[in-house]
mmCIF file of N, CA, C and O in Angstrom:
data_model
loop_
_atom_site.group_PDB
_atom_site.id
_atom_site.type_symbol
_atom_site.label_atom_id
_atom_site.label_comp_id
_atom_site.label_asym_id
_atom_site.label_seq_id
_atom_site.Cartn_x
_atom_site.Cartn_y
_atom_site.Cartn_z
ATOM 1 N N MET M 1 -39.189 -18.813 0.385
ATOM 2 C CA MET M 1 -38.259 -18.426 1.431
ATOM 3 C C MET M 1 -36.866 -18.932 1.070
ATOM 4 O O MET M 1 -36.707 -20.051 0.614
ATOM 5 N N THR M 2 -35.834 -18.104 1.291
ATOM 6 C CA THR M 2 -34.479 -18.489 0.943
ATOM 7 C C THR M 2 -33.808 -19.191 2.111
ATOM 8 O O THR M 2 -34.173 -19.017 3.264
ATOM 9 N N ALA M 3 -32.791 -19.978 1.781
ATOM 10 C CA ALA M 3 -32.029 -20.687 2.805
ATOM 11 C C ALA M 3 -31.179 -19.682 3.584
ATOM 12 O O ALA M 3 -30.979 -18.547 3.156
ATOM 13 N N ALA M 4 -30.678 -20.115 4.719
ATOM 14 C CA ALA M 4 -29.814 -19.258 5.525
ATOM 15 C C ALA M 4 -28.591 -18.856 4.701
ATOM 16 O O ALA M 4 -28.063 -19.641 3.912
ATOM 17 N N ALA M 5 -28.157 -17.637 4.887
ATOM 18 C CA ALA M 5 -27.014 -17.123 4.147
ATOM 19 C C ALA M 5 -25.750 -17.897 4.531
ATOM 20 O O ALA M 5 -25.529 -18.170 5.708
ATOM 21 N N PRO M 6 -24.931 -18.235 3.538
ATOM 22 C CA PRO M 6 -23.713 -18.988 3.834
ATOM 23 C C PRO M 6 -22.604 -18.124 4.437
ATOM 24 O O PRO M 6 -21.628 -18.650 4.935
ATOM 25 N N PHE M 7 -22.786 -16.801 4.384
ATOM 26 C CA PHE M 7 -21.805 -15.875 4.959
ATOM 27 C C PHE M 7 -22.515 -14.546 5.213
ATOM 28 O O PHE M 7 -23.537 -14.252 4.600
ATOM 29 N N PRO M 8 -21.965 -13.720 6.118
ATOM 30 C CA PRO M 8 -22.581 -12.410 6.373
ATOM 31 C C PRO M 8 -22.546 -11.529 5.120
ATOM 32 O O PRO M 8 -21.543 -11.499 4.402
ATOM 33 N N TYR M 9 -23.645 -10.836 4.880
ATOM 34 C CA TYR M 9 -23.751 -9.951 3.719
ATOM 35 C C TYR M 9 -24.382 -8.641 4.150
ATOM 36 O O TYR M 9 -25.407 -8.634 4.836
ATOM 37 N N ASP M 10 -23.757 -7.539 3.729
ATOM 38 C CA ASP M 10 -24.294 -6.210 3.983
ATOM 39 C C ASP M 10 -24.207 -5.435 2.678
ATOM 40 O O ASP M 10 -23.102 -5.103 2.228
ATOM 41 N N GLY M 11 -25.335 -5.203 2.052
ATOM 42 C CA GLY M 11 -25.334 -4.482 0.791
ATOM 43 C C GLY M 11 -26.698 -4.547 0.138
ATOM 44 O O GLY M 11 -27.663 -5.051 0.723
ATOM 45 N N PRO M 12 -26.788 -4.050 -1.085
ATOM 46 C CA PRO M 12 -28.069 -4.064 -1.799
ATOM 47 C C PRO M 12 -28.579 -5.491 -1.987
ATOM 48 O O PRO M 12 -27.835 -6.384 -2.389
ATOM 49 N N GLU M 13 -29.848 -5.686 -1.691
ATOM 50 C CA GLU M 13 -30.436 -7.027 -1.751
ATOM 51 C C GLU M 13 -30.333 -7.637 -3.153
ATOM 52 O O GLU M 13 -30.118 -8.836 -3.292
ATOM 53 N N HIS M 14 -30.453 -6.807 -4.193
ATOM 54 C CA HIS M 14 -30.416 -7.353 -5.558
ATOM 55 C C HIS M 14 -29.049 -7.919 -5.949
ATOM 56 O O HIS M 14 -28.936 -8.643 -6.928
ATOM 57 N N LEU M 15 -28.010 -7.612 -5.174
ATOM 58 C CA LEU M 15 -26.676 -8.153 -5.472
ATOM 59 C C LEU M 15 -26.332 -9.387 -4.643
ATOM 60 O O LEU M 15 -25.368 -10.086 -4.936
ATOM 61 N N ARG M 16 -27.123 -9.677 -3.615
ATOM 62 C CA ARG M 16 -26.807 -10.794 -2.712
ATOM 63 C C ARG M 16 -26.630 -12.116 -3.470
ATOM 64 O O ARG M 16 -25.595 -12.771 -3.354
ATOM 65 N N GLU M 17 -27.647 -12.526 -4.215
ATOM 66 C CA GLU M 17 -27.579 -13.815 -4.909
ATOM 67 C C GLU M 17 -26.523 -13.854 -6.008
ATOM 68 O O GLU M 17 -25.784 -14.837 -6.105
ATOM 69 N N PRO M 18 -26.400 -12.806 -6.850
ATOM 70 C CA PRO M 18 -25.335 -12.852 -7.871
ATOM 71 C C PRO M 18 -23.929 -12.940 -7.256
ATOM 72 O O PRO M 18 -23.074 -13.660 -7.776
ATOM 73 N N LEU M 19 -23.703 -12.238 -6.150
ATOM 74 C CA LEU M 19 -22.394 -12.303 -5.500
ATOM 75 C C LEU M 19 -22.155 -13.687 -4.906
ATOM 76 O O LEU M 19 -21.056 -14.245 -5.037
ATOM 77 N N ALA M 20 -23.153 -14.249 -4.255
ATOM 78 C CA ALA M 20 -23.013 -15.593 -3.685
ATOM 79 C C ALA M 20 -22.763 -16.614 -4.793
ATOM 80 O O ALA M 20 -21.922 -17.506 -4.644
ATOM 81 N N ALA M 21 -23.469 -16.483 -5.910
ATOM 82 C CA ALA M 21 -23.280 -17.403 -7.032
ATOM 83 C C ALA M 21 -21.868 -17.268 -7.608
ATOM 84 O O ALA M 21 -21.223 -18.274 -7.931
ATOM 85 N N ALA M 22 -21.385 -16.029 -7.739
ATOM 86 C CA ALA M 22 -20.036 -15.804 -8.266
ATOM 87 C C ALA M 22 -18.994 -16.464 -7.366
ATOM 88 O O ALA M 22 -18.093 -17.162 -7.849
ATOM 89 N N LEU M 23 -19.122 -16.272 -6.063
ATOM 90 C CA LEU M 23 -18.158 -16.867 -5.136
ATOM 91 C C LEU M 23 -18.275 -18.388 -5.115
ATOM 92 O O LEU M 23 -17.273 -19.088 -4.916
ATOM 93 N N SER M 24 -19.465 -18.908 -5.367
ATOM 94 C CA SER M 24 -19.655 -20.362 -5.411
ATOM 95 C C SER M 24 -19.011 -20.998 -6.638
ATOM 96 O O SER M 24 -18.824 -22.216 -6.683
ATOM 97 N N ARG M 25 -18.663 -20.193 -7.627
ATOM 98 C CA ARG M 25 -17.971 -20.709 -8.809
ATOM 99 C C ARG M 25 -16.464 -20.818 -8.602
ATOM 100 O O ARG M 25 -15.752 -21.380 -9.440
ATOM 101 N N VAL M 26 -15.956 -20.285 -7.483
ATOM 102 C CA VAL M 26 -14.521 -20.336 -7.186
ATOM 103 C C VAL M 26 -14.244 -21.631 -6.433
ATOM 104 O O VAL M 26 -14.809 -21.873 -5.368
ATOM 105 N N VAL M 27 -13.371 -22.448 -6.987
ATOM 106 C CA VAL M 27 -13.087 -23.758 -6.414
ATOM 107 C C VAL M 27 -11.701 -23.767 -5.780
ATOM 108 O O VAL M 27 -10.728 -23.287 -6.357
ATOM 109 N N ASP M 28 -11.635 -24.329 -4.564
ATOM 110 C CA ASP M 28 -10.344 -24.577 -3.922
ATOM 111 C C ASP M 28 -9.797 -25.836 -4.581
ATOM 112 O O ASP M 28 -10.337 -26.930 -4.374
ATOM 113 N N PRO M 29 -8.748 -25.720 -5.399
ATOM 114 C CA PRO M 29 -8.274 -26.878 -6.161
ATOM 115 C C PRO M 29 -7.699 -27.991 -5.292
ATOM 116 O O PRO M 29 -7.635 -29.135 -5.735
ATOM 117 N N GLU M 30 -7.314 -27.681 -4.082
ATOM 118 C CA GLU M 30 -6.753 -28.728 -3.219
ATOM 119 C C GLU M 30 -7.806 -29.717 -2.747
ATOM 120 O O GLU M 30 -7.487 -30.877 -2.482
ATOM 121 N N ILE M 31 -9.057 -29.262 -2.629
ATOM 122 C CA ILE M 31 -10.101 -30.176 -2.159
ATOM 123 C C ILE M 31 -11.280 -30.267 -3.124
ATOM 124 O O ILE M 31 -12.256 -30.941 -2.824
ATOM 125 N N SER M 32 -11.172 -29.615 -4.266
ATOM 126 C CA SER M 32 -12.184 -29.693 -5.326
ATOM 127 C C SER M 32 -13.588 -29.322 -4.857
ATOM 128 O O SER M 32 -14.565 -29.969 -5.227
ATOM 129 N N MET M 33 -13.658 -28.289 -4.033
ATOM 130 C CA MET M 33 -14.956 -27.787 -3.567
ATOM 131 C C MET M 33 -14.934 -26.270 -3.633
ATOM 132 O O MET M 33 -13.880 -25.644 -3.523
ATOM 133 N N ASN M 34 -16.125 -25.686 -3.783
ATOM 134 C CA ASN M 34 -16.168 -24.227 -3.884
ATOM 135 C C ASN M 34 -15.905 -23.578 -2.521
ATOM 136 O O ASN M 34 -16.150 -24.178 -1.470
ATOM 137 N N ILE M 35 -15.407 -22.349 -2.571
ATOM 138 C CA ILE M 35 -14.973 -21.674 -1.345
ATOM 139 C C ILE M 35 -16.119 -21.309 -0.415
ATOM 140 O O ILE M 35 -15.905 -21.141 0.782
ATOM 141 N N VAL M 36 -17.342 -21.209 -0.937
ATOM 142 C CA VAL M 36 -18.487 -20.932 -0.077
ATOM 143 C C VAL M 36 -18.793 -22.170 0.769
ATOM 144 O O VAL M 36 -18.938 -22.078 1.988
ATOM 145 N N ASP M 37 -18.862 -23.339 0.129
ATOM 146 C CA ASP M 37 -19.143 -24.564 0.876
ATOM 147 C C ASP M 37 -18.027 -24.903 1.866
ATOM 148 O O ASP M 37 -18.295 -25.443 2.940
ATOM 149 N N VAL M 38 -16.794 -24.590 1.517
ATOM 150 C CA VAL M 38 -15.676 -24.868 2.426
ATOM 151 C C VAL M 38 -15.703 -23.916 3.626
ATOM 152 O O VAL M 38 -15.128 -24.200 4.663
ATOM 153 N N GLY M 39 -16.412 -22.798 3.475
ATOM 154 C CA GLY M 39 -16.493 -21.832 4.577
ATOM 155 C C GLY M 39 -15.369 -20.822 4.573
ATOM 156 O O GLY M 39 -15.034 -20.241 5.609
ATOM 157 N N LEU M 40 -14.784 -20.582 3.410
ATOM 158 C CA LEU M 40 -13.675 -19.637 3.308
ATOM 159 C C LEU M 40 -14.130 -18.196 3.183
ATOM 160 O O LEU M 40 -13.327 -17.279 3.373
ATOM 161 N N VAL M 41 -15.390 -17.962 2.842
ATOM 162 C CA VAL M 41 -15.904 -16.595 2.699
ATOM 163 C C VAL M 41 -16.408 -16.127 4.057
ATOM 164 O O VAL M 41 -17.357 -16.683 4.601
ATOM 165 N N TYR M 42 -15.761 -15.118 4.605
ATOM 166 C CA TYR M 42 -16.122 -14.613 5.938
ATOM 167 C C TYR M 42 -17.149 -13.496 5.882
ATOM 168 O O TYR M 42 -17.807 -13.223 6.865
ATOM 169 N N GLY M 43 -17.272 -12.829 4.743
ATOM 170 C CA GLY M 43 -18.279 -11.790 4.635
ATOM 171 C C GLY M 43 -18.128 -10.962 3.390
ATOM 172 O O GLY M 43 -17.052 -10.883 2.811
ATOM 173 N N VAL M 44 -19.249 -10.349 2.983
ATOM 174 C CA VAL M 44 -19.283 -9.468 1.816
ATOM 175 C C VAL M 44 -20.004 -8.190 2.227
ATOM 176 O O VAL M 44 -21.078 -8.241 2.822
ATOM 177 N N THR M 45 -19.369 -7.060 1.912
ATOM 178 C CA THR M 45 -19.969 -5.752 2.152
ATOM 179 C C THR M 45 -19.939 -4.983 0.842
ATOM 180 O O THR M 45 -18.897 -4.910 0.189
ATOM 181 N N VAL M 46 -21.089 -4.442 0.462
ATOM 182 C CA VAL M 46 -21.167 -3.638 -0.756
ATOM 183 C C VAL M 46 -21.707 -2.276 -0.372
ATOM 184 O O VAL M 46 -22.747 -2.165 0.290
ATOM 185 N N ASP M 47 -20.968 -1.213 -0.755
ATOM 186 C CA ASP M 47 -21.457 0.147 -0.539
ATOM 187 C C ASP M 47 -21.408 0.892 -1.861
ATOM 188 O O ASP M 47 -21.234 0.276 -2.916
ATOM 189 N N ALA M 48 -21.535 2.196 -1.835
ATOM 190 C CA ALA M 48 -21.596 2.988 -3.067
ATOM 191 C C ALA M 48 -20.291 2.973 -3.854
ATOM 192 O O ALA M 48 -20.283 3.259 -5.047
ATOM 193 N N ALA M 49 -19.179 2.621 -3.200
ATOM 194 C CA ALA M 49 -17.879 2.670 -3.857
ATOM 195 C C ALA M 49 -17.277 1.310 -4.186
ATOM 196 O O ALA M 49 -16.511 1.187 -5.137
ATOM 197 N N ARG M 50 -17.588 0.284 -3.375
ATOM 198 C CA ARG M 50 -16.894 -0.982 -3.594
ATOM 199 C C ARG M 50 -17.653 -2.199 -3.079
ATOM 200 O O ARG M 50 -18.568 -2.088 -2.259
ATOM 201 N N ALA M 51 -17.189 -3.334 -3.578
ATOM 202 C CA ALA M 51 -17.606 -4.633 -3.071
ATOM 203 C C ALA M 51 -16.388 -5.204 -2.353
ATOM 204 O O ALA M 51 -15.338 -5.409 -2.970
ATOM 205 N N HIS M 52 -16.518 -5.407 -1.071
ATOM 206 C CA HIS M 52 -15.413 -5.874 -0.237
ATOM 207 C C HIS M 52 -15.728 -7.285 0.239
ATOM 208 O O HIS M 52 -16.746 -7.503 0.902
ATOM 209 N N VAL M 53 -14.869 -8.227 -0.118
ATOM 210 C CA VAL M 53 -15.057 -9.620 0.250
ATOM 211 C C VAL M 53 -13.898 -10.050 1.130
ATOM 212 O O VAL M 53 -12.737 -9.880 0.764
ATOM 213 N N ARG M 54 -14.242 -10.602 2.288
ATOM 214 C CA ARG M 54 -13.219 -11.127 3.191
ATOM 215 C C ARG M 54 -13.224 -12.642 3.084
ATOM 216 O O ARG M 54 -14.258 -13.277 3.274
ATOM 217 N N ILE M 55 -12.052 -13.197 2.739
ATOM 218 C CA ILE M 55 -11.928 -14.648 2.658
ATOM 219 C C ILE M 55 -10.708 -15.086 3.459
ATOM 220 O O ILE M 55 -9.824 -14.286 3.771
ATOM 221 N N THR M 56 -10.696 -16.357 3.790
ATOM 222 C CA THR M 56 -9.572 -16.946 4.497
ATOM 223 C C THR M 56 -9.162 -18.207 3.769
ATOM 224 O O THR M 56 -9.763 -18.579 2.761
ATOM 225 N N MET M 57 -8.156 -18.851 4.264
ATOM 226 C CA MET M 57 -7.711 -20.143 3.745
ATOM 227 C C MET M 57 -7.762 -21.146 4.895
ATOM 228 O O MET M 57 -7.801 -20.767 6.057
ATOM 229 N N THR M 58 -7.748 -22.411 4.559
ATOM 230 C CA THR M 58 -7.782 -23.429 5.606
ATOM 231 C C THR M 58 -6.476 -23.471 6.382
ATOM 232 O O THR M 58 -6.440 -23.956 7.502
ATOM 233 N N SER M 59 -5.410 -22.940 5.781
ATOM 234 C CA SER M 59 -4.094 -22.938 6.418
ATOM 235 C C SER M 59 -3.296 -21.741 5.920
ATOM 236 O O SER M 59 -3.391 -21.362 4.755
ATOM 237 N N ALA M 60 -2.470 -21.179 6.800
ATOM 238 C CA ALA M 60 -1.598 -20.065 6.394
ATOM 239 C C ALA M 60 -0.575 -20.522 5.358
ATOM 240 O O ALA M 60 -0.021 -19.700 4.633
ATOM 241 N N ALA M 61 -0.345 -21.811 5.284
ATOM 242 C CA ALA M 61 0.617 -22.356 4.322
ATOM 243 C C ALA M 61 -0.039 -22.752 3.001
ATOM 244 O O ALA M 61 0.581 -23.420 2.179
ATOM 245 N N CYS M 62 -1.266 -22.335 2.782
ATOM 246 C CA CYS M 62 -2.012 -22.707 1.579
ATOM 247 C C CYS M 62 -1.254 -22.255 0.322
ATOM 248 O O CYS M 62 -1.045 -21.055 0.120
ATOM 249 N N PRO M 63 -0.869 -23.193 -0.533
ATOM 250 C CA PRO M 63 -0.099 -22.827 -1.721
ATOM 251 C C PRO M 63 -0.936 -22.214 -2.843
ATOM 252 O O PRO M 63 -0.375 -21.705 -3.811
ATOM 253 N N VAL M 64 -2.259 -22.238 -2.725
ATOM 254 C CA VAL M 64 -3.114 -21.733 -3.792
ATOM 255 C C VAL M 64 -3.892 -20.480 -3.378
ATOM 256 O O VAL M 64 -4.838 -20.096 -4.059
ATOM 257 N N ALA M 65 -3.480 -19.840 -2.302
ATOM 258 C CA ALA M 65 -4.201 -18.658 -1.805
ATOM 259 C C ALA M 65 -4.313 -17.578 -2.875
ATOM 260 O O ALA M 65 -5.397 -17.036 -3.104
ATOM 261 N N GLU M 66 -3.224 -17.269 -3.542
ATOM 262 C CA GLU M 66 -3.247 -16.209 -4.561
ATOM 263 C C GLU M 66 -4.161 -16.588 -5.721
ATOM 264 O O GLU M 66 -4.916 -15.758 -6.219
ATOM 265 N N LEU M 67 -4.122 -17.839 -6.123
ATOM 266 C CA LEU M 67 -4.985 -18.317 -7.206
ATOM 267 C C LEU M 67 -6.457 -18.172 -6.818
ATOM 268 O O LEU M 67 -7.268 -17.672 -7.601
ATOM 269 N N ILE M 68 -6.810 -18.575 -5.613
ATOM 270 C CA ILE M 68 -8.194 -18.470 -5.153
ATOM 271 C C ILE M 68 -8.640 -17.013 -5.107
ATOM 272 O O ILE M 68 -9.737 -16.668 -5.548
ATOM 273 N N MET M 69 -7.789 -16.142 -4.605
ATOM 274 C CA MET M 69 -8.141 -14.721 -4.529
ATOM 275 C C MET M 69 -8.320 -14.131 -5.924
ATOM 276 O O MET M 69 -9.257 -13.367 -6.163
ATOM 277 N N ASP M 70 -7.426 -14.479 -6.844
ATOM 278 C CA ASP M 70 -7.539 -13.982 -8.222
ATOM 279 C C ASP M 70 -8.822 -14.478 -8.882
ATOM 280 O O ASP M 70 -9.499 -13.727 -9.580
ATOM 281 N N GLU M 71 -9.149 -15.740 -8.672
ATOM 282 C CA GLU M 71 -10.373 -16.297 -9.260
ATOM 283 C C GLU M 71 -11.612 -15.663 -8.647
ATOM 284 O O GLU M 71 -12.593 -15.406 -9.342
ATOM 285 N N ALA M 72 -11.560 -15.394 -7.341
ATOM 286 C CA ALA M 72 -12.700 -14.726 -6.690
ATOM 287 C C ALA M 72 -12.911 -13.350 -7.314
ATOM 288 O O ALA M 72 -14.040 -12.972 -7.641
ATOM 289 N N GLU M 73 -11.839 -12.614 -7.507
ATOM 290 C CA GLU M 73 -11.966 -11.287 -8.110
ATOM 291 C C GLU M 73 -12.499 -11.380 -9.537
ATOM 292 O O GLU M 73 -13.365 -10.592 -9.934
ATOM 293 N N ALA M 74 -12.018 -12.344 -10.301
ATOM 294 C CA ALA M 74 -12.479 -12.507 -11.689
ATOM 295 C C ALA M 74 -13.969 -12.854 -11.741
ATOM 296 O O ALA M 74 -14.708 -12.314 -12.577
ATOM 297 N N GLU M 75 -14.425 -13.736 -10.869
ATOM 298 C CA GLU M 75 -15.848 -14.107 -10.854
ATOM 299 C C GLU M 75 -16.709 -12.934 -10.379
ATOM 300 O O GLU M 75 -17.788 -12.695 -10.909
ATOM 301 N N LEU M 76 -16.244 -12.210 -9.375
ATOM 302 C CA LEU M 76 -16.983 -11.040 -8.892
ATOM 303 C C LEU M 76 -17.098 -9.976 -9.977
ATOM 304 O O LEU M 76 -18.119 -9.315 -10.107
ATOM 305 N N ASP M 77 -16.040 -9.824 -10.752
ATOM 306 C CA ASP M 77 -16.022 -8.815 -11.817
ATOM 307 C C ASP M 77 -17.134 -9.058 -12.840
ATOM 308 O O ASP M 77 -17.602 -8.129 -13.491
ATOM 309 N N LYS M 78 -17.605 -10.283 -12.943
ATOM 310 C CA LYS M 78 -18.680 -10.620 -13.883
ATOM 311 C C LYS M 78 -20.045 -10.142 -13.400
ATOM 312 O O LYS M 78 -20.965 -10.010 -14.205
ATOM 313 N N VAL M 79 -20.194 -9.901 -12.088
ATOM 314 C CA VAL M 79 -21.520 -9.566 -11.555
ATOM 315 C C VAL M 79 -21.588 -8.228 -10.826
ATOM 316 O O VAL M 79 -22.672 -7.692 -10.625
ATOM 317 N N VAL M 80 -20.442 -7.696 -10.431
ATOM 318 C CA VAL M 80 -20.423 -6.422 -9.702
ATOM 319 C C VAL M 80 -20.571 -5.281 -10.704
ATOM 320 O O VAL M 80 -19.918 -5.288 -11.750
ATOM 321 N N PRO M 81 -21.433 -4.307 -10.411
ATOM 322 C CA PRO M 81 -21.564 -3.162 -11.317
ATOM 323 C C PRO M 81 -20.193 -2.517 -11.602
ATOM 324 O O PRO M 81 -19.342 -2.421 -10.707
ATOM 325 N N ALA M 82 -20.001 -2.101 -12.839
ATOM 326 C CA ALA M 82 -18.702 -1.595 -13.301
ATOM 327 C C ALA M 82 -18.170 -0.430 -12.482
ATOM 328 O O ALA M 82 -16.955 -0.259 -12.370
ATOM 329 N N GLU M 83 -19.058 0.361 -11.898
ATOM 330 C CA GLU M 83 -18.594 1.532 -11.152
ATOM 331 C C GLU M 83 -18.035 1.183 -9.763
ATOM 332 O O GLU M 83 -17.450 2.032 -9.101
ATOM 333 N N LEU M 84 -18.189 -0.053 -9.336
ATOM 334 C CA LEU M 84 -17.705 -0.448 -8.008
ATOM 335 C C LEU M 84 -16.321 -1.084 -8.076
ATOM 336 O O LEU M 84 -16.056 -1.923 -8.940
ATOM 337 N N LEU M 85 -15.481 -0.707 -7.151
ATOM 338 C CA LEU M 85 -14.174 -1.319 -6.983
ATOM 339 C C LEU M 85 -14.379 -2.659 -6.283
ATOM 340 O O LEU M 85 -15.210 -2.772 -5.375
ATOM 341 N N ILE M 86 -13.631 -3.667 -6.697
ATOM 342 C CA ILE M 86 -13.695 -4.974 -6.039
ATOM 343 C C ILE M 86 -12.452 -5.125 -5.177
ATOM 344 O O ILE M 86 -11.334 -4.930 -5.652
ATOM 345 N N ARG M 87 -12.670 -5.465 -3.918
ATOM 346 C CA ARG M 87 -11.541 -5.719 -3.017
ATOM 347 C C ARG M 87 -11.731 -7.085 -2.384
ATOM 348 O O ARG M 87 -12.706 -7.311 -1.671
ATOM 349 N N VAL M 88 -10.809 -7.989 -2.664
ATOM 350 C CA VAL M 88 -10.804 -9.305 -2.037
ATOM 351 C C VAL M 88 -9.677 -9.288 -1.010
ATOM 352 O O VAL M 88 -8.510 -9.142 -1.367
ATOM 353 N N GLU M 89 -10.053 -9.393 0.245
ATOM 354 C CA GLU M 89 -9.088 -9.301 1.342
ATOM 355 C C GLU M 89 -8.892 -10.665 1.995
ATOM 356 O O GLU M 89 -9.853 -11.336 2.345
ATOM 357 N N LEU M 90 -7.635 -11.048 2.166
ATOM 358 C CA LEU M 90 -7.300 -12.288 2.856
ATOM 359 C C LEU M 90 -7.191 -11.988 4.344
ATOM 360 O O LEU M 90 -6.430 -11.106 4.749
ATOM 361 N N VAL M 91 -7.974 -12.690 5.155
ATOM 362 C CA VAL M 91 -7.973 -12.482 6.608
ATOM 363 C C VAL M 91 -7.672 -13.807 7.308
ATOM 364 O O VAL M 91 -7.910 -14.880 6.761
ATOM 365 N N TRP M 92 -7.177 -13.698 8.520
ATOM 366 C CA TRP M 92 -6.829 -14.901 9.288
ATOM 367 C C TRP M 92 -7.588 -15.003 10.604
ATOM 368 O O TRP M 92 -7.443 -15.975 11.334
ATOM 369 N N GLU M 93 -8.383 -14.004 10.918
ATOM 370 C CA GLU M 93 -9.148 -14.017 12.165
ATOM 371 C C GLU M 93 -10.627 -13.921 11.853
ATOM 372 O O GLU M 93 -11.017 -13.054 11.064
ATOM 373 N N PRO M 94 -11.449 -14.750 12.410
ATOM 374 C CA PRO M 94 -11.066 -15.884 13.252
ATOM 375 C C PRO M 94 -10.463 -16.994 12.398
ATOM 376 O O PRO M 94 -10.735 -17.069 11.192
ATOM 377 N N PRO M 95 -9.661 -17.853 12.995
ATOM 378 C CA PRO M 95 -9.073 -18.957 12.223
ATOM 379 C C PRO M 95 -10.162 -19.846 11.638
ATOM 380 O O PRO M 95 -11.202 -20.056 12.260
ATOM 381 N N TRP M 96 -9.917 -20.356 10.439
ATOM 382 C CA TRP M 96 -10.855 -21.272 9.815
ATOM 383 C C TRP M 96 -10.896 -22.572 10.613
ATOM 384 O O TRP M 96 -9.899 -23.009 11.180
ATOM 385 N N SER M 97 -12.066 -23.197 10.640
ATOM 386 C CA SER M 97 -12.200 -24.530 11.227
ATOM 387 C C SER M 97 -13.211 -25.306 10.398
ATOM 388 O O SER M 97 -14.052 -24.709 9.709
ATOM 389 N N PRO M 98 -13.185 -26.636 10.459
ATOM 390 C CA PRO M 98 -14.144 -27.440 9.703
ATOM 391 C C PRO M 98 -15.601 -27.138 10.065
ATOM 392 O O PRO M 98 -16.500 -27.408 9.269
ATOM 393 N N ALA M 99 -15.834 -26.548 11.207
ATOM 394 C CA ALA M 99 -17.207 -26.198 11.602
ATOM 395 C C ALA M 99 -17.816 -25.178 10.641
ATOM 396 O O ALA M 99 -19.042 -25.062 10.549
ATOM 397 N N ARG M 100 -16.997 -24.449 9.893
ATOM 398 C CA ARG M 100 -17.483 -23.447 8.945
ATOM 399 C C ARG M 100 -18.009 -24.084 7.653
ATOM 400 O O ARG M 100 -18.659 -23.433 6.861
ATOM 401 N N MET M 101 -17.727 -25.341 7.429
ATOM 402 C CA MET M 101 -18.121 -26.007 6.194
ATOM 403 C C MET M 101 -19.628 -26.215 6.135
ATOM 404 O O MET M 101 -20.274 -26.425 7.158
ATOM 405 N N SER M 102 -20.163 -26.158 4.928
ATOM 406 C CA SER M 102 -21.590 -26.427 4.727
ATOM 407 C C SER M 102 -21.868 -27.912 4.966
ATOM 408 O O SER M 102 -20.947 -28.745 4.950
ATOM 409 N N LEU M 103 -23.129 -28.220 5.147
ATOM 410 C CA LEU M 103 -23.522 -29.623 5.318
ATOM 411 C C LEU M 103 -23.111 -30.433 4.089
ATOM 412 O O LEU M 103 -22.615 -31.562 4.205
ATOM 413 N N ARG M 104 -23.280 -29.854 2.912
ATOM 414 C CA ARG M 104 -22.890 -30.529 1.666
ATOM 415 C C ARG M 104 -21.393 -30.837 1.670
ATOM 416 O O ARG M 104 -20.975 -31.925 1.305
ATOM 417 N N ALA M 105 -20.567 -29.892 2.123
ATOM 418 C CA ALA M 105 -19.120 -30.102 2.172
ATOM 419 C C ALA M 105 -18.754 -31.184 3.183
ATOM 420 O O ALA M 105 -17.899 -32.025 2.917
ATOM 421 N N LYS M 106 -19.426 -31.154 4.325
ATOM 422 C CA LYS M 106 -19.147 -32.175 5.345
ATOM 423 C C LYS M 106 -19.512 -33.566 4.834
ATOM 424 O O LYS M 106 -18.771 -34.529 5.051
ATOM 425 N N ARG M 107 -20.631 -33.660 4.124
ATOM 426 C CA ARG M 107 -21.018 -34.958 3.553
ATOM 427 C C ARG M 107 -20.003 -35.408 2.508
ATOM 428 O O ARG M 107 -19.630 -36.581 2.447
ATOM 429 N N PHE M 108 -19.548 -34.466 1.676
ATOM 430 C CA PHE M 108 -18.558 -34.766 0.640
ATOM 431 C C PHE M 108 -17.279 -35.314 1.277
ATOM 432 O O PHE M 108 -16.661 -36.234 0.746
ATOM 433 N N MET M 109 -16.915 -34.745 2.426
ATOM 434 C CA MET M 109 -15.683 -35.174 3.116
ATOM 435 C C MET M 109 -15.918 -36.436 3.953
ATOM 436 O O MET M 109 -14.979 -36.969 4.530
ATOM 437 N N GLY M 110 -17.164 -36.877 4.029
ATOM 438 C CA GLY M 110 -17.472 -38.081 4.781
ATOM 439 C C GLY M 110 -17.595 -37.846 6.285
ATOM 440 O O GLY M 110 -17.389 -38.756 7.079
ATOM 441 N N TRP M 111 -17.952 -36.620 6.671
ATOM 442 C CA TRP M 111 -18.051 -36.289 8.104
ATOM 443 C C TRP M 111 -19.472 -36.324 8.555
ATOM 444 O O TRP M 111 -20.362 -35.787 8.266
#
């Protein structure tokens, strides 16, 4: 049995784990943790045309937002079938909060 999904996923089951693994390789350099554990990934949808990933930042003033988005796209490109367009969308709703962090991230932060 698999653990609870770290973010909403709608798409082919065979892509769920590779996509989650790819996003887990993207690190927020400000806190040295991957974006999945930080809770920055709001959802992934895969259809016949594209893989659409919605991510947020911990703050609208995040100086590394573009870097994180570029790295997410690069990691996704390694696992998404070539015929699919990759779209990484930066969203602000709902606002990020520490409650979105994984248990591992909370322990790392000492919470």
